[in-house]
Coordinates of C-alpha atoms and ligand atoms in Angstrom, one line a residue:
X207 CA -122.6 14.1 -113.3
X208 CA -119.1 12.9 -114.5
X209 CA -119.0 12.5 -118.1
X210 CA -118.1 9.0 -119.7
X211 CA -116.2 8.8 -123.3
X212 CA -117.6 5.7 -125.8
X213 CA -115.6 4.8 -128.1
X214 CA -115.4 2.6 -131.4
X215 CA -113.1 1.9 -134.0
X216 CA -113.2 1.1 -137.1
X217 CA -110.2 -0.2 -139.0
X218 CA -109.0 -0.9 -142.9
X219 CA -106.0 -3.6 -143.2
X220 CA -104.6 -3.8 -146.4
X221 CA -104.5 -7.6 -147.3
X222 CA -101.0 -9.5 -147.7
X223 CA -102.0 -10.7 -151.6
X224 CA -99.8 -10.6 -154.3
X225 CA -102.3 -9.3 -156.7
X226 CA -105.4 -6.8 -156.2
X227 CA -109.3 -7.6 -154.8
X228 CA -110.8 -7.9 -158.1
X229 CA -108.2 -8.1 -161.3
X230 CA -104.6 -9.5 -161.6
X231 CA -102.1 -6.3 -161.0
X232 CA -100.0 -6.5 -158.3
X233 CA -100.6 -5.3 -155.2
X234 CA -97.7 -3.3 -154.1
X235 CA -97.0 -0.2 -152.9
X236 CA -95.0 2.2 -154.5
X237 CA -93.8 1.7 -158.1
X238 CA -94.2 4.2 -161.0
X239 CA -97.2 6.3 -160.5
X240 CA -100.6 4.2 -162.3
X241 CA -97.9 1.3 -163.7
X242 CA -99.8 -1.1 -162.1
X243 CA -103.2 -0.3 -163.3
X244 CA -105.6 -2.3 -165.7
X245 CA -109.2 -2.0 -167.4
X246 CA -111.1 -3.4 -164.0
X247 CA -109.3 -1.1 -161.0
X248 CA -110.0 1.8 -163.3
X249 CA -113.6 1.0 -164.1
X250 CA -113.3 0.9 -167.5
X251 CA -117.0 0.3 -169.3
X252 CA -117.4 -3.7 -170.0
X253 CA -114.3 -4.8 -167.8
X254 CA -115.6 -7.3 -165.0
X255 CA -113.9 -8.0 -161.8
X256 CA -113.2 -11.3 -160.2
X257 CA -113.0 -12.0 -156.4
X258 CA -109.2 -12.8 -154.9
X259 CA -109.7 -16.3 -153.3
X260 CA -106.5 -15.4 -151.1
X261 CA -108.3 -11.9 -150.1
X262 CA -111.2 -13.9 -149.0
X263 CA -109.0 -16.5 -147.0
X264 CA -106.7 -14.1 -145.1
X265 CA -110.2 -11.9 -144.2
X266 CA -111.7 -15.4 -143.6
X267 CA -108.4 -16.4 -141.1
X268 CA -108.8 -12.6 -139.2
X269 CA -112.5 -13.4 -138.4
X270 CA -111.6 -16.2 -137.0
X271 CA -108.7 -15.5 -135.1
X272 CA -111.0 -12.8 -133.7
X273 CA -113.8 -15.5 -132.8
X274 CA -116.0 -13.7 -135.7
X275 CA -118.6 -15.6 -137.1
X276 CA -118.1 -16.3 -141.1
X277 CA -120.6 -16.8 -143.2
X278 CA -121.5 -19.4 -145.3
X279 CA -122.2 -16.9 -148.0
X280 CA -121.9 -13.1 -148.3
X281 CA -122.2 -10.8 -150.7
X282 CA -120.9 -7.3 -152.6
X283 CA -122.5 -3.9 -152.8
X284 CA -121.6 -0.8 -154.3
X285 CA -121.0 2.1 -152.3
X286 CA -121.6 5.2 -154.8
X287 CA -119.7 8.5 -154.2
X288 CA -117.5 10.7 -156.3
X289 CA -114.0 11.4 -155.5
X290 CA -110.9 12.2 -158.3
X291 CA -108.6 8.6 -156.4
X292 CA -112.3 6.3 -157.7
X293 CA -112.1 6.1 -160.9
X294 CA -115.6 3.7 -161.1
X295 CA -117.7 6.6 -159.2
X296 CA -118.5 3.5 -156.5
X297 CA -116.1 1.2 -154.2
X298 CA -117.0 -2.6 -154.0
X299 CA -117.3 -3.4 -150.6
X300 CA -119.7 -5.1 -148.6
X301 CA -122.6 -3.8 -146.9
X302 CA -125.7 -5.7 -145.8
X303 CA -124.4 -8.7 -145.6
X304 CA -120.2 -9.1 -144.4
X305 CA -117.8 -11.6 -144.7
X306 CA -118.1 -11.9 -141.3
X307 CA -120.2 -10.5 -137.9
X308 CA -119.3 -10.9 -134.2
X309 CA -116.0 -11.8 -132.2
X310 CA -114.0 -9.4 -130.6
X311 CA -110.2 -9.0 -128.5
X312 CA -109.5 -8.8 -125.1
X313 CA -106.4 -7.2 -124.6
X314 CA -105.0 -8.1 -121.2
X315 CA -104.3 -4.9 -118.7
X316 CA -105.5 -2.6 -121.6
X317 CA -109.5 -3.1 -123.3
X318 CA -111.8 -5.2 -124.5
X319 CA -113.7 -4.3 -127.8
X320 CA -116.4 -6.7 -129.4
X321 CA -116.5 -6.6 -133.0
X322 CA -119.6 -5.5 -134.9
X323 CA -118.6 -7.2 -138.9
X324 CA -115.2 -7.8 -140.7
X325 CA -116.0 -7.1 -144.5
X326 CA -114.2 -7.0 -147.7
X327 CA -113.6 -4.3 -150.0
X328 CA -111.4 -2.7 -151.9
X329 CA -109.1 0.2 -151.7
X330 CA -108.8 3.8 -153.9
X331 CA -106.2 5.3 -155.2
X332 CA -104.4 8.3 -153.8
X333 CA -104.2 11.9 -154.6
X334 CA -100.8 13.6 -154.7
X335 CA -100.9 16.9 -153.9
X336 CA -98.4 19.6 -155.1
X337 CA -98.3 23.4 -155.3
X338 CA -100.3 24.3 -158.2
X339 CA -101.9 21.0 -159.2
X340 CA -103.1 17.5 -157.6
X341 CA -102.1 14.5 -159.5
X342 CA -103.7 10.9 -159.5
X343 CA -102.6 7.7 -158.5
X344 CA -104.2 4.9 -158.7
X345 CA -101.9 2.1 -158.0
X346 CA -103.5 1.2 -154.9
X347 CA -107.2 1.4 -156.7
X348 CA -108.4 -1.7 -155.9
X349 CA -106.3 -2.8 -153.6
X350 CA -107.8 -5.6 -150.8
X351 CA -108.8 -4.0 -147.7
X352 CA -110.7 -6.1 -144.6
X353 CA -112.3 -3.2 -142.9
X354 CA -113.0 -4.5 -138.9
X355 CA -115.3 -2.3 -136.7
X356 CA -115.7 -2.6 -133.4
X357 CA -118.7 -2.0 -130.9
X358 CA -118.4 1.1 -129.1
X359 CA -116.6 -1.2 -126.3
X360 CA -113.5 1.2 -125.6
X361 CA -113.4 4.3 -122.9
X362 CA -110.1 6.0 -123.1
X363 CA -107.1 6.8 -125.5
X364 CA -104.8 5.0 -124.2
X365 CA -107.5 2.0 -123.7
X366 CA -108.1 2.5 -127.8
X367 CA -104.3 2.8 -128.3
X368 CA -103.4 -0.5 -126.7
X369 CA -106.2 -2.4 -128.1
X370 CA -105.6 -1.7 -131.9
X371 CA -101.3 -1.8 -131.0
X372 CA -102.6 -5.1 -130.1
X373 CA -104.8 -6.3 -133.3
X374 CA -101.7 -4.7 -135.5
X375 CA -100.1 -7.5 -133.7
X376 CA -102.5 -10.5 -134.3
X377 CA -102.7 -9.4 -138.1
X378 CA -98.8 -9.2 -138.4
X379 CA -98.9 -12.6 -136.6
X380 CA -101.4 -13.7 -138.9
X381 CA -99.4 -12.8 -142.2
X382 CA -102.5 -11.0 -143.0
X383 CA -101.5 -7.3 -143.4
X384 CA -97.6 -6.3 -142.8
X385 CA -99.0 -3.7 -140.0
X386 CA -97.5 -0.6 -141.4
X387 CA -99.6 2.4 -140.6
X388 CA -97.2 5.3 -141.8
X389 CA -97.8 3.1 -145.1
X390 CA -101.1 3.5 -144.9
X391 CA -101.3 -0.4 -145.0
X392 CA -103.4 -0.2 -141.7
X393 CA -105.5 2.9 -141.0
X394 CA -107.5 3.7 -138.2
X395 CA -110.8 5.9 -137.7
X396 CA -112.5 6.1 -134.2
X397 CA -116.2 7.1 -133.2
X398 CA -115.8 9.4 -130.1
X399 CA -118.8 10.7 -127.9
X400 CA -119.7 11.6 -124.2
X401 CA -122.3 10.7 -122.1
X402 CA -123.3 10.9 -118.4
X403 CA -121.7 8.1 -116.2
X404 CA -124.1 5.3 -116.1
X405 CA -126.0 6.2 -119.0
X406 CA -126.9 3.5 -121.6
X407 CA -127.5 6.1 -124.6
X408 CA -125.0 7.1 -127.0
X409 CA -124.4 10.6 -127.1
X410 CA -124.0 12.4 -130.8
X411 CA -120.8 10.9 -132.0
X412 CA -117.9 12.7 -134.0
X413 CA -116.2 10.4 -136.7
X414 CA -112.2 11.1 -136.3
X415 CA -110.2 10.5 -139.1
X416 CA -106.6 9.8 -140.4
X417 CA -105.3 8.3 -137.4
X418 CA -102.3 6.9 -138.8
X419 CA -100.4 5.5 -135.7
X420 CA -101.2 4.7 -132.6
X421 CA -100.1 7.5 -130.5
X422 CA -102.2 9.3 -132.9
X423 CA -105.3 7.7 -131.8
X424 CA -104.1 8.1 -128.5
X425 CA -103.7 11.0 -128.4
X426 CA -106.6 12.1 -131.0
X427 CA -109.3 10.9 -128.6
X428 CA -107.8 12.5 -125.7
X429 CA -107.8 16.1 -127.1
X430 CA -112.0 15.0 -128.4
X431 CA -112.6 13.8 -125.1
X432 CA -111.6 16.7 -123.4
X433 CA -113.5 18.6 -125.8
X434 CA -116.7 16.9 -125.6
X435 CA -116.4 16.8 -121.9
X436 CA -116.2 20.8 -122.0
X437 CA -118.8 21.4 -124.7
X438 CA -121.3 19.5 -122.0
X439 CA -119.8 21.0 -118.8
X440 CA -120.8 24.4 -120.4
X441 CA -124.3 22.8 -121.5
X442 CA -123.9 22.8 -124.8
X443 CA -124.5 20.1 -127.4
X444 CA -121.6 18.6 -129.5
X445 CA -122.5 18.1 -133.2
X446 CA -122.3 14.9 -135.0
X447 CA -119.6 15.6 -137.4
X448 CA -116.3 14.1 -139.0
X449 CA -113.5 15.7 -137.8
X450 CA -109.6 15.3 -138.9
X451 CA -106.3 15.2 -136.2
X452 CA -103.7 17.3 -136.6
X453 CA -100.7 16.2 -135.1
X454 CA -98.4 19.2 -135.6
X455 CA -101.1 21.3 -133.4
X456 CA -102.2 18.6 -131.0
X457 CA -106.1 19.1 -132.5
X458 CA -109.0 18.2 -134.1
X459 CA -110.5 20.3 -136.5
X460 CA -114.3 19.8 -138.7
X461 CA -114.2 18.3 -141.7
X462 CA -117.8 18.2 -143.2
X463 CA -121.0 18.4 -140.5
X464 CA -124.2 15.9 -140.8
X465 CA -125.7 17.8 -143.3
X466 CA -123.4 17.5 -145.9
X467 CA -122.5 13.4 -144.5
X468 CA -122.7 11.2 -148.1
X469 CA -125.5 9.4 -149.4
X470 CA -123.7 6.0 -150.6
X471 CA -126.6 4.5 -152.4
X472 CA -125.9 1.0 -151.7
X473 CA -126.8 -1.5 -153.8
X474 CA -126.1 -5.3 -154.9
X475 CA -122.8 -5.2 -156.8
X476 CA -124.3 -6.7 -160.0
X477 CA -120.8 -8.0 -161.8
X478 CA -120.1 -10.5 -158.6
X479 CA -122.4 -13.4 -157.7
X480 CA -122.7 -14.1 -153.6
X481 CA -119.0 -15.0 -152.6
X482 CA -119.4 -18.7 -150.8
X483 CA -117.0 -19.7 -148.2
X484 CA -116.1 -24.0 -148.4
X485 CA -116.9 -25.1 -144.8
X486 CA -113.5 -27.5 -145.2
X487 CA -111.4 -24.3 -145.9
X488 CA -112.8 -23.3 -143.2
X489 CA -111.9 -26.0 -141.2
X490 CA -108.4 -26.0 -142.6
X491 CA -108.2 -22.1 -142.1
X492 CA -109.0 -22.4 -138.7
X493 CA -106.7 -25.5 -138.0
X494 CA -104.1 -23.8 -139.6
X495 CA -103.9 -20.1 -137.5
X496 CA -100.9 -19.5 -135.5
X497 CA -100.7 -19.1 -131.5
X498 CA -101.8 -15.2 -131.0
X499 CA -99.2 -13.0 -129.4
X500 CA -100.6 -12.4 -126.3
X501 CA -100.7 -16.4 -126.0
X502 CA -97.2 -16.6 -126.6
X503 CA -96.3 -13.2 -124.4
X504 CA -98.3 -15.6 -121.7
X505 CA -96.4 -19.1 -122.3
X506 CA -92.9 -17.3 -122.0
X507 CA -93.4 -15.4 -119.4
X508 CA -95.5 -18.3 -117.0
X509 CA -93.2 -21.1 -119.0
X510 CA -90.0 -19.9 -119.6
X511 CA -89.5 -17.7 -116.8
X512 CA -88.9 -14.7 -118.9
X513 CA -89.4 -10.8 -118.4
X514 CA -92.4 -9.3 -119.4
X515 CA -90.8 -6.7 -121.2
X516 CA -88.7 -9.3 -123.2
X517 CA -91.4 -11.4 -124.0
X518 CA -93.1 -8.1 -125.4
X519 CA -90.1 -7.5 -127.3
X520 CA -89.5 -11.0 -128.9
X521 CA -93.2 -11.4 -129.9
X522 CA -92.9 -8.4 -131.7
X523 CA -92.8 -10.3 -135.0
X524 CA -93.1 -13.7 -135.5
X525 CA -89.8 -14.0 -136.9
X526 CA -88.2 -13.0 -133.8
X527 CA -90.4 -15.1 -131.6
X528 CA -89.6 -18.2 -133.7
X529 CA -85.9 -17.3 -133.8
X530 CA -86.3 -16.9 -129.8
X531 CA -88.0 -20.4 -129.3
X532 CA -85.5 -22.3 -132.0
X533 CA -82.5 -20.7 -130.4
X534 CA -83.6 -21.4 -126.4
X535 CA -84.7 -25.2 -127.3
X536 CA -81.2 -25.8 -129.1
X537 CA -79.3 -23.9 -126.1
X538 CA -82.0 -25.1 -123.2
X539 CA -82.2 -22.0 -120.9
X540 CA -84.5 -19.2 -122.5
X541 CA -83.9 -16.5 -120.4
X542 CA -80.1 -16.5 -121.3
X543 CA -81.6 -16.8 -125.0
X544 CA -83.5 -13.9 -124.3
X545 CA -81.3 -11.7 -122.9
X546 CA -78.9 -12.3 -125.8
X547 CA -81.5 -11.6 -128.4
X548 CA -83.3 -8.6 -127.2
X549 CA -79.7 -7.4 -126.0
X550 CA -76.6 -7.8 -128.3
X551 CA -78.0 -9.5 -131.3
X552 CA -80.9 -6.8 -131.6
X553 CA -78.0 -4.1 -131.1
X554 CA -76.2 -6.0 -134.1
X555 CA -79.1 -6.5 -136.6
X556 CA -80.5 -2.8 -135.8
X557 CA -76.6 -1.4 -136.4
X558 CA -76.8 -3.1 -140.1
X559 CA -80.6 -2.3 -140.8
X560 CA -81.7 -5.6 -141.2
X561 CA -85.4 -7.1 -140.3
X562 CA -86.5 -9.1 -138.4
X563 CA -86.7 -11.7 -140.6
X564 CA -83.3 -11.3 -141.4
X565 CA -80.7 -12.4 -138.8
X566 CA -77.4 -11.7 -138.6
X567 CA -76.6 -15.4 -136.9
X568 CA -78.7 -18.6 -136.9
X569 CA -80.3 -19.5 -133.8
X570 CA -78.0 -22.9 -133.3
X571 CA -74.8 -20.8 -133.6
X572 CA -76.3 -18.2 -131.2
X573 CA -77.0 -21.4 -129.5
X574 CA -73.2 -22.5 -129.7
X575 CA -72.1 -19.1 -128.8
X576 CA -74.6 -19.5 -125.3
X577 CA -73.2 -22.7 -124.7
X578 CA -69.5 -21.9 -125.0
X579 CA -70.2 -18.6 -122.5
X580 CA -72.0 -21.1 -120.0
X581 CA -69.1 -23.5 -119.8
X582 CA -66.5 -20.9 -119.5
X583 CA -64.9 -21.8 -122.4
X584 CA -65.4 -17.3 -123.0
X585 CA -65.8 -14.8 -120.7
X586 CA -68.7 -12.3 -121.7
X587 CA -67.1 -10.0 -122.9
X588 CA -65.2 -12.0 -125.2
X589 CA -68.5 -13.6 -126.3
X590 CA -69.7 -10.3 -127.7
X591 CA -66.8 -10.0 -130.0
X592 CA -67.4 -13.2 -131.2
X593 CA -70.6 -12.7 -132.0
X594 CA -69.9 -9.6 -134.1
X595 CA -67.6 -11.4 -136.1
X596 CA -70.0 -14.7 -136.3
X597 CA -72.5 -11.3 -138.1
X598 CA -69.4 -10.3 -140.4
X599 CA -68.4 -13.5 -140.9
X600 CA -71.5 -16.2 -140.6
X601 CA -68.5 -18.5 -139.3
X602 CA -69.3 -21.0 -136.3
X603 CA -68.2 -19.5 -133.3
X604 CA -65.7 -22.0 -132.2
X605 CA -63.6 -21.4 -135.4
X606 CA -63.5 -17.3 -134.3
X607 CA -62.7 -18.5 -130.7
X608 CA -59.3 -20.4 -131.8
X609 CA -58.4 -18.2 -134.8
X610 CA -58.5 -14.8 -132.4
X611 CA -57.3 -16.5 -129.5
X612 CA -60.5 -15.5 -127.4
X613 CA -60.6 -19.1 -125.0
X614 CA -60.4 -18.0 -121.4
X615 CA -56.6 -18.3 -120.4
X616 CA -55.9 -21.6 -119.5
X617 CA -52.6 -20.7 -117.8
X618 CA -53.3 -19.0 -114.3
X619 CA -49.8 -18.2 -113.5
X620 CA -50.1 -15.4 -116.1
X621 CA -53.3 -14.3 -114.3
X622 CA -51.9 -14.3 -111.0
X623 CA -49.0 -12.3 -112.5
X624 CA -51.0 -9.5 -114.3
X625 CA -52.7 -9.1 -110.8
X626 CA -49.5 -8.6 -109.0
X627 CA -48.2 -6.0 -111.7
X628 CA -51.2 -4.2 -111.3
X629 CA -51.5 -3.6 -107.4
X630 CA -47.7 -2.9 -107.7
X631 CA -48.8 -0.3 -110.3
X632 CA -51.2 1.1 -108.2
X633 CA -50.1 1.2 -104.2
X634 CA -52.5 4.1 -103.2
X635 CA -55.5 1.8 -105.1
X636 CA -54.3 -1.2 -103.2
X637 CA -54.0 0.8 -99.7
X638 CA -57.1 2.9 -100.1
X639 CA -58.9 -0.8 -100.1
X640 CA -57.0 -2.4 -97.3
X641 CA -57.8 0.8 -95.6
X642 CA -61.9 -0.5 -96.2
X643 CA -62.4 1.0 -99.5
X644 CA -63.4 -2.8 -100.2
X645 CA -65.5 -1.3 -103.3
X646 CA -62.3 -0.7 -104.8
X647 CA -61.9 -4.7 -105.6
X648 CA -64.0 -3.8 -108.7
X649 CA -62.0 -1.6 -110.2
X650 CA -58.5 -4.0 -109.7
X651 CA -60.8 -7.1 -111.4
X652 CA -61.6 -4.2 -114.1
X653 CA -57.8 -3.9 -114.6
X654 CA -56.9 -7.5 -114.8
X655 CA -60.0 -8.2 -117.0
X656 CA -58.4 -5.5 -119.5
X657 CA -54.6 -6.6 -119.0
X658 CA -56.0 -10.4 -120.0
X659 CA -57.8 -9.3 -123.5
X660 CA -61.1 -10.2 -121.7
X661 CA -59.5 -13.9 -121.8
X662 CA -59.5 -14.6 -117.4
X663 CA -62.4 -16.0 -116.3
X664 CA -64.1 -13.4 -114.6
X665 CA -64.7 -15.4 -111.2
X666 CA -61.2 -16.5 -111.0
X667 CA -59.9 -13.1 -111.9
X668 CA -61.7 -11.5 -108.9
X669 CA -60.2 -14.5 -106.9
X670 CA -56.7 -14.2 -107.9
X671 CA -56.7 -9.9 -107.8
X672 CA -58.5 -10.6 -103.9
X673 CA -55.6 -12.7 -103.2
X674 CA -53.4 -10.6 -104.1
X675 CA -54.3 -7.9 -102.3
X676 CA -55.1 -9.7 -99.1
X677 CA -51.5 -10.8 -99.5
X678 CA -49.9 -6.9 -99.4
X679 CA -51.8 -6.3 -96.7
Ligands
ZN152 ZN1 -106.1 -3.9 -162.1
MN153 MN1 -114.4 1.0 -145.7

C-alpha cells in the first residue's frame, strides 16, 4: 500500500512590541549581551510579572486574521523544565486554556492547514557557544512569542513550505512579527509521520526541529519522509522521537527518544490572574486588520490586469504594495506602475541597500516620471536615467529632464540627418538589408537611438532610419 506523509506544524512568532511579555525591557534583538535584562525575565525571587496589553492585541489580531476563535478569557501556566537560557526553571506560556483555538489558512495552489490554538508565551534566552565554554544570554528571556500550531492538515514539503512562506506573509502584513527566520524572530518545528493511503490513524510521529527557513522545512520533511516511507517499506516501525536538520548534510539526526521526552509539570501560573480580552477591542481589532496578501495578490491580478509574478513581488511587504497602489492611482495604468517598480526602481533601491520601506523616489514622482514616458515627452531609455538621478537627487523629474537636456528631440531634421550619416557609414549594413536582411533595421534604429543621446522618439527613429534606407535602395 502506498504510504501517505501527515504533517503539522507548529510555529513561534516573536511579537512586534517594544517592550517584553511580562516586564518593561525592551524587546530587541541584539544589543550588549544581558543589557536588557531586569529582576522579572530573570526570575528573580519576589519580582512579579505583568501581561503586555500590545502582546495580547497583536496575538489577539493573528487569531483573527486566521478566523481563530478568541476567548473571552484565558489564562497562564507554567511549563517547568531546566535549561542554562531559563533562568526561572519554568516558561510562562499557556497551556489548558489559549488565547485562542480554531481557524486555519488556505493557501491557494499550495495547502490548507486548520489551526489547533494560537497561545501566548514567552521566549528564553540563548546560549552562545564557543570553544571551551558556553556563555549566556538572556536578552531575549522573556521575549513575546505567539506560538500557532496547526492540525496535521499538510502532506508534502513543499505543501508545508508554501503554507507557512504564506503565514510569514500574513504576520509581516499584520505588523505582528517582522518575519525574519535567520533571526530567529519566526521559528518553525513540524510533526512528521507516515501512514498507509487512506488510513485515518496517525502513525508514531517524529518532532523536527530548528527549521529556520523555509526551504529548510522543505526540504527537512522531504529527507523524514523518505525515511519513514523506507523504515515501513522494510517493515519496520519508526520511533517517536525529536529529531534535528542538518542542512550542511541534507539530514535529520535523533535528538532525545520518548523516553527521555520532558515532563513539563503544568500548572496555573499563580503571579497572573485570567488575562480577559474587551469584546469592543475586539471589535476594533477586527475592524481594523489589513487586506491579507493573497487578497491583494488576487485584486491586482483579476483588477489591475497585472502578472502574477508581479503581484507576488509587490505584495511582498506592505510597504511595497502600498507604494504600488499610491503610485498606479496617481499615474492610472498599474501595469506600467508595475513593471517600473518591480523592474528599475527595485534595481535602484536593491543597488543602495535600502528597504522596502525606504524608497528611493515617491510614488507621485514615479508617477510624473510614468507620465512624461507615456506622452513622449522621454524615450525609455532616457527615462531610466532620469530616474537614477530623481534617487541621487529626490528632484522632480521635469527639472532633470530640462537641466540634462533629456526631452525627445523636437527638431527631426537632425534625426533624419544622423540616419543618413549612419547608412552612409555603413553601405554593406544598408545593402545586406535591401538584399532581405530586413532584421537588420534593428540594428540601424540601435545606431540612431545612440547617435541621438537616447533623445529620438523611438517610433519615429525607426521611421525616419526605414526611410532612409528605402530611399538608397
Ligand atoms: Zn525584564
Ligand atoms: Mn512554545
Amino acid at each position: 500500500m502506498k504510504p501517505e506523509t501527515v504533517i503539522g506544524l507548529e510555529i513561534h512568532a516573536r511579537l512586534r512590541t517594544r517592550t517584553k511579555m511580562f516586564c518593561a525591557c525592551p524587546n530587541a534583538a541584539g544589543g550588549e549581551p544581558n543589557s536588557r535584562i531586569c529582576p522579572v525575565c530573570l526570575g528573580l525571587p519576589g519580582s512579579l510579572p505583568t501581561v503586555n496589553r500590545r502582546a495580547v492585541e497583536l496575538g489577539a489580531r493573528i487569531a483573527l486574521a486566521l478566523g481563530a476563535r478568541v476567548a473571552p478569557e484565558s489564562r497562564f501556566d507554567r511549563k517547568s523544565y531546566f535549561y542554562p537560557d531559563l533562568p526561572r526553571n519554568y516558561q510562562i506560556t499557556q497551556f489548558a486554556e489559549p488565547l485562542a483555538v480554531g481557524g486555519g489558512l488556505d493557501v491557494p495552489g499550495a495547502g490548507s492547514a486548520r489551526l489547533i490554538r494560537i497561545h501566548l508565551e514567552e521566549d528564553a534566552g540563548r546560549l552562545v557557544h564557543r570553544p571551551g565554554e558556553t556563555l549566556v544570554d538572556l536578552n531575549r528571556a522573556g521575549a513575546p512569542l505567539a506560538e500557532i500550531v496547526t492540525r496535521p492538515d499538510l502532506r508534502t514539503g513543499d505543501e508545508a513550505a508554501r503554507w507557512l512562506a504564506e503565514l510569514r506573509l500574513l504576520l509581516i502584513h499584520l505588523d505582528a512579527c517582522d518575519g525574519e527566520m535567520a533571526a530567529g524572530s519566526l521559528r518553525c518545528d513540524a510533526n512528521i509521520s507516515v501512514r498507509p493511503r487512506g488510513s485515518d490513524e496517525l502513525g508514531a510521529a517524529v518532532e523536527l526541529k530548528n527549521l529556520n527557513s523555509i526551504s529548510g522545512l522543505r526540504r527537512a520533511l522531504e529527507f523524514e519522509a523518505a525515511r519513514q516511507a523506507e523504515i515501513l517499506r522494510s517493515g519496520g516501525a519508526v520511533e517517536r522521537e525529536t529529531r534535528g536538520w542538518d542542512p550542511d548534510r541534507g539530514r535529520t539526526y535523533p535528538m532525545r527518544g520518548k523516553e527521555t521526552a520532558p515532563d513539563y509539570r503544568y500548572f496555573p501560573e499563580p503571579d497572573l490572574p485570567p488575562l480577559a480580552v474587551d469584546p469592543a477591542d475586539l471589535d476594533a481589532w477586527r475592524a481594523g486588520l489589513p487586506e491579507p496578501p493573497a487578497a491583494r495578490r488576487g485584486r491586482y491580478v483579476s483588477e489591475m490586469g497585472i502578472a502574477a509574478e508581479q503581484a507576488a513581488v509587490l505584495v511582498e511587504t506592505p510597504a511595497e504594495a502600498e507604494y504600488f497602489e499610491r503610485t498606479a492611482a496617481a499615474f492610472g495604468d498599474p501595469r506600467e506602475a508595475a513593471r517600473w517598480i518591480c523592474g528599475e526602481l527595485r534595481r535602484i533601491r536593491r543597488a543602495a541597500g535600502a528597504a522596502a520601506e525606504d524608497p528611493p523616489v515617491a510614488p507621485e514622482r514615479l508617477a510624473a516620471l510614468l507620465a512624461m514616458l507615456r506622452d513622449r515627452r522621454i524615450s525609455s531609455a532616457a527615462a531610466k536615467i532620469v530616474l537614477e538621478r530623481m534617487a541621487d537627487t529626490g528632484e522632480d523629474p521635469g527639472a532633470i529632464v530640462r537641466r540634462e537636456g533629456l526631452s525627445l528631440s523636437a527638431d527631426p531634421r537632425s534625426v533624419e540627418a544622423a540616419a543618413a550619416a549612419i547608412a552612409a557609414e555603413n553601405p554593406d549594413q544598408a545593402e545586406a538589408w535591401a538584399a532581405g536582411k530586413t532584421g537588420l533595421l534593428e540594428w540601424f534604429v540601435g545606431r540612431l537611438m545612440a547617435r541621438t543621446g537616447g533623445r529620438a522618439d523611438p517610433v519615429a527613429a525607426r521611421e525616419v532610419m526605414l526611410r532612409e534606407l528605402k530611399s538608397r535602395k
